[in-house]
mmCIF file of C-alpha atoms in Angstrom:
data_model
loop_
_atom_site.group_PDB
_atom_site.id
_atom_site.type_symbol
_atom_site.label_atom_id
_atom_site.label_comp_id
_atom_site.label_asym_id
_atom_site.label_seq_id
_atom_site.Cartn_x
_atom_site.Cartn_y
_atom_site.Cartn_z
ATOM 1 C CA MET E 48 -5.500 0.023 -25.627
ATOM 2 C CA THR E 49 -4.486 0.428 -29.251
ATOM 3 C CA ALA E 50 -3.357 -2.508 -31.365
ATOM 4 C CA ALA E 51 0.232 -3.620 -30.865
ATOM 5 C CA VAL E 52 2.765 -2.389 -33.413
ATOM 6 C CA ARG E 53 5.673 -4.725 -34.170
ATOM 7 C CA GLU E 54 9.149 -3.221 -33.948
ATOM 8 C CA PRO E 55 12.472 -5.074 -33.931
ATOM 9 C CA GLY E 56 12.962 -6.673 -30.511
ATOM 10 C CA ARG E 57 9.813 -5.319 -28.885
ATOM 11 C CA PHE E 58 6.073 -4.731 -29.125
ATOM 12 C CA VAL E 59 4.731 -1.235 -28.553
ATOM 13 C CA THR E 60 1.186 -0.710 -27.301
ATOM 14 C CA GLY E 61 0.773 3.017 -26.763
ATOM 15 C CA THR E 62 3.546 3.645 -24.234
ATOM 16 C CA ALA E 63 3.498 0.036 -23.013
ATOM 17 C CA LEU E 64 6.669 -1.859 -23.896
ATOM 18 C CA PHE E 65 7.304 -5.559 -24.363
ATOM 19 C CA ARG E 66 10.759 -6.920 -25.157
ATOM 20 C CA GLU E 67 11.186 -10.139 -27.136
ATOM 21 C CA GLU E 68 14.239 -12.090 -25.955
ATOM 22 C CA SER E 69 16.354 -14.101 -28.378
ATOM 23 C CA TRP E 70 14.868 -17.415 -27.169
ATOM 24 C CA GLY E 71 11.315 -16.245 -27.924
ATOM 25 C CA THR E 72 9.945 -15.226 -24.520
ATOM 26 C CA VAL E 73 8.389 -11.787 -24.110
ATOM 27 C CA GLU E 74 9.399 -9.621 -21.166
ATOM 28 C CA ASP E 75 6.821 -7.099 -19.955
ATOM 29 C CA VAL E 76 9.009 -4.117 -19.132
ATOM 30 C CA ARG E 77 6.209 -1.648 -18.475
ATOM 31 C CA PRO E 78 6.593 0.069 -15.099
ATOM 32 C CA ILE E 79 4.449 -0.357 -11.985
ATOM 33 C CA GLY E 80 2.713 2.821 -10.803
ATOM 34 C CA VAL E 81 2.658 3.434 -7.043
ATOM 35 C CA PHE E 82 0.688 6.245 -5.411
ATOM 36 C CA ASP E 83 0.429 7.679 -1.904
ATOM 37 C CA SER E 84 -0.613 10.943 -0.296
ATOM 38 C CA GLY E 85 3.004 11.613 0.703
ATOM 39 C CA ILE E 86 6.233 9.797 1.465
ATOM 40 C CA GLY E 87 4.687 6.870 3.364
ATOM 41 C CA GLY E 88 4.056 4.904 0.182
ATOM 42 C CA LEU E 89 7.809 4.739 -0.348
ATOM 43 C CA THR E 90 7.691 1.870 2.153
ATOM 44 C CA VAL E 91 5.498 -0.003 -0.337
ATOM 45 C CA ALA E 92 7.653 0.980 -3.325
ATOM 46 C CA ALA E 93 10.763 -0.235 -1.471
ATOM 47 C CA ALA E 94 9.064 -3.528 -0.579
ATOM 48 C CA ILE E 95 8.042 -4.064 -4.224
ATOM 49 C CA SER E 96 11.603 -3.302 -5.320
ATOM 50 C CA ARG E 97 12.951 -5.928 -2.895
ATOM 51 C CA GLU E 98 10.363 -8.477 -3.980
ATOM 52 C CA LEU E 99 10.749 -7.711 -7.712
ATOM 53 C CA PRO E 100 14.204 -6.186 -8.276
ATOM 54 C CA ASN E 101 13.870 -6.164 -12.070
ATOM 55 C CA GLU E 102 10.711 -4.058 -12.108
ATOM 56 C CA GLN E 103 10.701 -0.341 -12.811
ATOM 57 C CA ILE E 104 8.556 1.717 -10.411
ATOM 58 C CA TYR E 105 6.961 5.100 -11.028
ATOM 59 C CA TYR E 106 6.112 6.707 -7.687
ATOM 60 C CA PHE E 107 3.787 9.662 -7.103
ATOM 61 C CA GLY E 108 3.560 11.169 -3.617
ATOM 62 C CA ASP E 109 0.906 13.873 -3.400
ATOM 63 C CA THR E 110 2.833 15.905 -0.827
ATOM 64 C CA ALA E 111 1.124 19.142 -1.904
ATOM 65 C CA ARG E 112 -2.205 17.869 -0.522
ATOM 66 C CA CYS E 113 -0.972 15.574 2.244
ATOM 67 C CA PRO E 114 -2.363 14.377 4.597
ATOM 68 C CA TYR E 115 -5.487 12.755 3.156
ATOM 69 C CA GLY E 116 -6.564 11.314 6.490
ATOM 70 C CA ASP E 117 -8.583 14.308 7.665
ATOM 71 C CA ARG E 118 -10.214 15.086 4.301
ATOM 72 C CA ASP E 119 -13.723 14.192 3.151
ATOM 73 C CA PRO E 120 -13.880 10.814 1.350
ATOM 74 C CA GLU E 121 -15.163 12.585 -1.783
ATOM 75 C CA GLU E 122 -12.010 14.699 -1.876
ATOM 76 C CA VAL E 123 -9.852 11.605 -1.466
ATOM 77 C CA VAL E 124 -11.619 9.955 -4.410
ATOM 78 C CA GLN E 125 -11.090 13.064 -6.557
ATOM 79 C CA TYR E 126 -7.384 13.327 -5.719
ATOM 80 C CA SER E 127 -6.822 9.606 -6.231
ATOM 81 C CA ILE E 128 -8.367 9.702 -9.704
ATOM 82 C CA GLN E 129 -6.250 12.711 -10.679
ATOM 83 C CA VAL E 130 -3.014 11.011 -9.636
ATOM 84 C CA LEU E 131 -3.848 7.580 -11.038
ATOM 85 C CA ASP E 132 -4.963 9.082 -14.359
ATOM 86 C CA PHE E 133 -1.488 10.612 -14.613
ATOM 87 C CA LEU E 134 0.281 7.339 -13.754
ATOM 88 C CA TYR E 135 -1.947 5.380 -16.141
ATOM 89 C CA GLU E 136 -0.983 7.729 -18.977
ATOM 90 C CA GLN E 137 2.668 6.735 -18.396
ATOM 91 C CA GLY E 138 1.868 3.238 -19.660
ATOM 92 C CA VAL E 139 2.031 1.302 -16.398
ATOM 93 C CA LYS E 140 1.014 -2.361 -16.222
ATOM 94 C CA MET E 141 -0.353 -2.116 -12.670
ATOM 95 C CA LEU E 142 -1.470 0.622 -10.291
ATOM 96 C CA VAL E 143 -0.778 0.230 -6.577
ATOM 97 C CA VAL E 144 -2.721 2.479 -4.219
ATOM 98 C CA ALA E 145 -0.083 2.593 -1.470
ATOM 99 C CA CYS E 146 -2.314 4.678 0.772
ATOM 100 C CA ASN E 147 -4.747 3.121 3.232
ATOM 101 C CA THR E 148 -6.952 6.216 3.227
ATOM 102 C CA ALA E 149 -7.283 6.189 -0.563
ATOM 103 C CA THR E 150 -7.782 2.417 -0.562
ATOM 104 C CA ALA E 151 -10.601 2.716 1.975
ATOM 105 C CA ALA E 152 -12.300 5.648 0.236
ATOM 106 C CA ALA E 153 -11.740 4.985 -3.454
ATOM 107 C CA LEU E 154 -10.544 1.466 -4.364
ATOM 108 C CA PRO E 155 -13.812 0.089 -5.870
ATOM 109 C CA ILE E 156 -14.120 3.192 -8.060
ATOM 110 C CA LEU E 157 -10.484 2.963 -9.154
ATOM 111 C CA VAL E 158 -10.701 -0.739 -9.977
ATOM 112 C CA GLU E 159 -13.592 -0.027 -12.351
ATOM 113 C CA ARG E 160 -11.914 2.984 -13.963
ATOM 114 C CA TYR E 161 -8.747 1.416 -15.405
ATOM 115 C CA ASP E 162 -8.026 -1.538 -17.675
ATOM 116 C CA VAL E 163 -4.912 -2.528 -15.727
ATOM 117 C CA PRO E 164 -4.996 -4.175 -12.271
ATOM 118 C CA VAL E 165 -5.441 -1.773 -9.336
ATOM 119 C CA LEU E 166 -4.298 -3.059 -5.946
ATOM 120 C CA GLY E 167 -4.877 -1.550 -2.523
ATOM 121 C CA VAL E 168 -3.056 -2.150 0.737
ATOM 122 C CA ILE E 169 -5.885 -3.125 3.111
ATOM 123 C CA GLN E 170 -6.738 -6.711 2.159
ATOM 124 C CA PRO E 171 -3.111 -7.973 2.047
ATOM 125 C CA GLY E 172 -2.473 -6.598 5.538
ATOM 126 C CA ALA E 173 -5.728 -7.978 6.908
ATOM 127 C CA ARG E 174 -5.005 -11.473 5.573
ATOM 128 C CA ALA E 175 -1.538 -11.463 7.142
ATOM 129 C CA ALA E 176 -2.926 -10.344 10.516
ATOM 130 C CA THR E 177 -5.487 -13.135 10.695
ATOM 131 C CA THR E 178 -2.785 -15.687 9.863
ATOM 132 C CA ILE E 179 -0.369 -14.446 12.520
ATOM 133 C CA SER E 180 -2.754 -13.551 15.364
ATOM 134 C CA GLY E 181 -2.650 -16.166 18.102
ATOM 135 C CA HIS E 182 -5.867 -15.203 19.898
ATOM 136 C CA GLY E 183 -7.760 -13.288 17.210
ATOM 137 C CA LYS E 184 -7.454 -9.969 19.019
ATOM 138 C CA ILE E 185 -6.278 -7.608 16.305
ATOM 139 C CA GLY E 186 -5.616 -3.896 16.598
ATOM 140 C CA VAL E 187 -5.685 -1.495 13.649
ATOM 141 C CA ILE E 188 -4.221 2.001 13.628
ATOM 142 C CA GLY E 189 -4.837 4.371 10.763
ATOM 143 C CA THR E 190 -6.121 7.763 9.695
ATOM 144 C CA ALA E 191 -9.588 8.969 10.622
ATOM 145 C CA VAL E 192 -10.950 8.212 7.130
ATOM 146 C CA THR E 193 -9.574 4.666 7.182
ATOM 147 C CA VAL E 194 -10.903 3.931 10.659
ATOM 148 C CA ARG E 195 -14.354 5.439 9.984
ATOM 149 C CA SER E 196 -14.685 3.408 6.776
ATOM 150 C CA GLY E 197 -14.532 0.106 8.671
ATOM 151 C CA ALA E 198 -12.522 -1.314 5.771
ATOM 152 C CA TYR E 199 -10.081 -3.234 7.950
ATOM 153 C CA GLU E 200 -12.808 -4.731 10.142
ATOM 154 C CA TRP E 201 -14.584 -5.930 7.007
ATOM 155 C CA ALA E 202 -11.386 -7.323 5.456
ATOM 156 C CA VAL E 203 -10.322 -9.131 8.644
ATOM 157 C CA LYS E 204 -13.768 -10.623 9.288
ATOM 158 C CA GLU E 205 -13.999 -11.764 5.677
ATOM 159 C CA VAL E 206 -11.116 -14.103 6.544
ATOM 160 C CA ASP E 207 -11.951 -14.811 10.211
ATOM 161 C CA ASN E 208 -15.415 -13.783 11.338
ATOM 162 C CA SER E 209 -14.573 -14.574 14.969
ATOM 163 C CA ALA E 210 -11.704 -12.071 15.152
ATOM 164 C CA ASP E 211 -12.012 -9.188 17.586
ATOM 165 C CA VAL E 212 -10.912 -6.035 15.734
ATOM 166 C CA ILE E 213 -10.159 -2.840 17.639
ATOM 167 C CA SER E 214 -9.500 0.216 15.453
ATOM 168 C CA LEU E 215 -7.942 3.480 16.511
ATOM 169 C CA ALA E 216 -7.300 6.687 14.580
ATOM 170 C CA CYS E 217 -3.812 8.155 15.123
ATOM 171 C CA PRO E 218 -3.913 11.543 13.366
ATOM 172 C CA ALA E 219 -0.647 12.731 14.916
ATOM 173 C CA PHE E 220 1.490 10.080 13.208
ATOM 174 C CA VAL E 221 1.492 11.235 9.566
ATOM 175 C CA PRO E 222 2.670 14.789 10.359
ATOM 176 C CA LEU E 223 5.515 13.305 12.438
ATOM 177 C CA VAL E 224 6.689 11.181 9.506
ATOM 178 C CA GLU E 225 6.329 13.955 6.944
ATOM 179 C CA ARG E 226 8.518 16.174 9.165
ATOM 180 C CA GLY E 227 11.075 13.390 9.579
ATOM 181 C CA ASP E 228 10.472 13.079 13.340
ATOM 182 C CA LEU E 229 10.783 9.308 13.719
ATOM 183 C CA GLN E 230 12.440 8.774 17.111
ATOM 184 C CA GLY E 231 13.237 10.533 20.365
ATOM 185 C CA PRO E 232 11.494 11.352 23.648
ATOM 186 C CA GLU E 233 8.901 13.686 22.123
ATOM 187 C CA VAL E 234 7.954 11.146 19.441
ATOM 188 C CA GLU E 235 7.746 8.355 22.015
ATOM 189 C CA SER E 236 5.483 10.508 24.191
ATOM 190 C CA ILE E 237 3.100 11.197 21.281
ATOM 191 C CA VAL E 238 3.026 7.541 20.238
ATOM 192 C CA ARG E 239 2.501 6.346 23.823
ATOM 193 C CA GLU E 240 -0.395 8.743 24.366
ATOM 194 C CA SER E 241 -1.976 7.810 21.017
ATOM 195 C CA LEU E 242 -1.781 4.047 21.618
ATOM 196 C CA GLU E 243 -2.843 4.016 25.266
ATOM 197 C CA THR E 244 -6.257 2.521 24.416
ATOM 198 C CA LEU E 245 -4.797 -0.356 22.403
ATOM 199 C CA VAL E 246 -2.201 -1.164 25.048
ATOM 200 C CA ALA E 247 -5.025 -1.472 27.598
ATOM 201 C CA GLN E 248 -6.981 -3.778 25.235
ATOM 202 C CA SER E 249 -4.108 -6.322 25.121
ATOM 203 C CA VAL E 250 -4.188 -6.927 21.379
ATOM 204 C CA ASP E 251 -1.749 -9.593 20.162
ATOM 205 C CA THR E 252 -1.401 -8.267 16.615
ATOM 206 C CA LEU E 253 -1.337 -4.678 15.376
ATOM 207 C CA ILE E 254 -1.909 -3.680 11.755
ATOM 208 C CA LEU E 255 -0.047 -0.528 10.769
ATOM 209 C CA GLY E 256 -2.975 0.724 8.719
ATOM 210 C CA CYS E 257 -1.190 3.644 7.101
ATOM 211 C CA THR E 258 1.893 3.326 4.933
ATOM 212 C CA HIS E 259 3.538 6.153 6.873
ATOM 213 C CA TYR E 260 3.428 4.151 10.077
ATOM 214 C CA PRO E 261 6.194 1.589 9.354
ATOM 215 C CA LEU E 262 8.609 4.522 9.569
ATOM 216 C CA LEU E 263 7.585 4.773 13.241
ATOM 217 C CA GLN E 264 7.714 1.004 13.718
ATOM 218 C CA ASP E 265 10.536 0.937 16.282
ATOM 219 C CA THR E 266 8.770 3.407 18.564
ATOM 220 C CA ILE E 267 5.388 1.720 18.082
ATOM 221 C CA GLN E 268 6.928 -1.655 18.982
ATOM 222 C CA LEU E 269 8.531 -0.147 22.073
ATOM 223 C CA VAL E 270 5.205 1.233 23.257
ATOM 224 C CA MET E 271 3.127 -1.867 22.435
ATOM 225 C CA GLY E 272 5.646 -4.343 23.839
ATOM 226 C CA SER E 273 7.608 -7.163 22.252
ATOM 227 C CA ARG E 274 4.770 -9.704 22.456
ATOM 228 C CA VAL E 275 2.621 -7.743 19.982
ATOM 229 C CA ARG E 276 3.236 -8.617 16.328
ATOM 230 C CA LEU E 277 3.254 -5.627 13.979
ATOM 231 C CA ILE E 278 1.905 -6.074 10.453
ATOM 232 C CA SER E 279 3.144 -3.777 7.708
ATOM 233 C CA SER E 280 0.842 -3.694 4.709
ATOM 234 C CA ALA E 281 3.889 -2.777 2.587
ATOM 235 C CA GLU E 282 5.483 -6.238 2.628
ATOM 236 C CA GLU E 283 2.181 -8.039 2.163
ATOM 237 C CA THR E 284 1.185 -5.785 -0.736
ATOM 238 C CA ALA E 285 4.533 -6.417 -2.454
ATOM 239 C CA ARG E 286 3.888 -10.167 -2.325
ATOM 240 C CA GLU E 287 0.420 -9.595 -3.781
ATOM 241 C CA VAL E 288 1.940 -7.546 -6.626
ATOM 242 C CA ARG E 289 4.346 -10.388 -7.447
ATOM 243 C CA LEU E 290 1.596 -13.011 -7.399
ATOM 244 C CA ARG E 291 -0.745 -10.959 -9.589
ATOM 245 C CA LEU E 292 1.924 -10.128 -12.176
ATOM 246 C CA ALA E 293 3.164 -13.710 -12.275
ATOM 247 C CA ALA E 294 -0.357 -15.056 -12.781
ATOM 248 C CA ALA E 295 -0.880 -12.618 -15.670
ATOM 249 C CA GLY E 296 2.504 -13.395 -17.254
ATOM 250 C CA GLU E 297 3.557 -9.747 -16.856
ATOM 251 C CA LEU E 298 6.734 -10.052 -14.800
ATOM 252 C CA ASN E 299 9.931 -8.441 -16.028
ATOM 253 C CA THR E 300 12.458 -11.197 -15.373
ATOM 254 C CA SER E 301 15.242 -9.486 -17.311
ATOM 255 C CA ASN E 302 17.394 -6.530 -16.326
ATOM 256 C CA PHE E 303 16.146 -4.525 -19.299
ATOM 257 C CA HIS E 304 14.403 -1.161 -18.802
ATOM 258 C CA PRO E 305 13.143 0.993 -21.704
#
């Protein structure tokens, strides 16, 4: 970044804004950039907003090229870089890849590309699942790219190597959400057919490994049964955002927005 330029009441670094309060503290009022392939990442943006109500969020949903789940990983990397380059140019203080497919395919590349923190949604969800699971039998549902990558198995076993992880691609779910079909007999039938394998495996915890899936949470819970704990990566990622910003001293604790 360029050198900071002093202006009355704030520091300007490119488009990055810092506000100096009267008692001498500096509020980092730069926005947080959140990206997904479509509308599913709004679940993450909403969770961040609840966790950090003073923060400004810039959201980019790539609905023109959604879904990412059936694309080649190289395409996903290319699209992710294009979107995150745009968000980075807006002067964000953090980039959140609120898309499991993009996290699985591109996160290491994205982390190296930018000089602000880049967070994905896989590791926070995996950590929560290992904490909650009573018997270490953890199911993961996601897009084909996410499941083929093995990213969740790796993340879960990094925390608990004894965990039994059963992954299942559910390609029908994202189109349902993008169309706004969230409940009803037809939706329940599709969800029941898609999850038949996991129901038979008797998992005790199920990671919703796509940020679209929490919008189908009620139907998924109905099909899986009340004893199965559902893990939304959205809430866990929001907590990770708060912890990372707090550790870096970059929280906006005021109600000021530029």
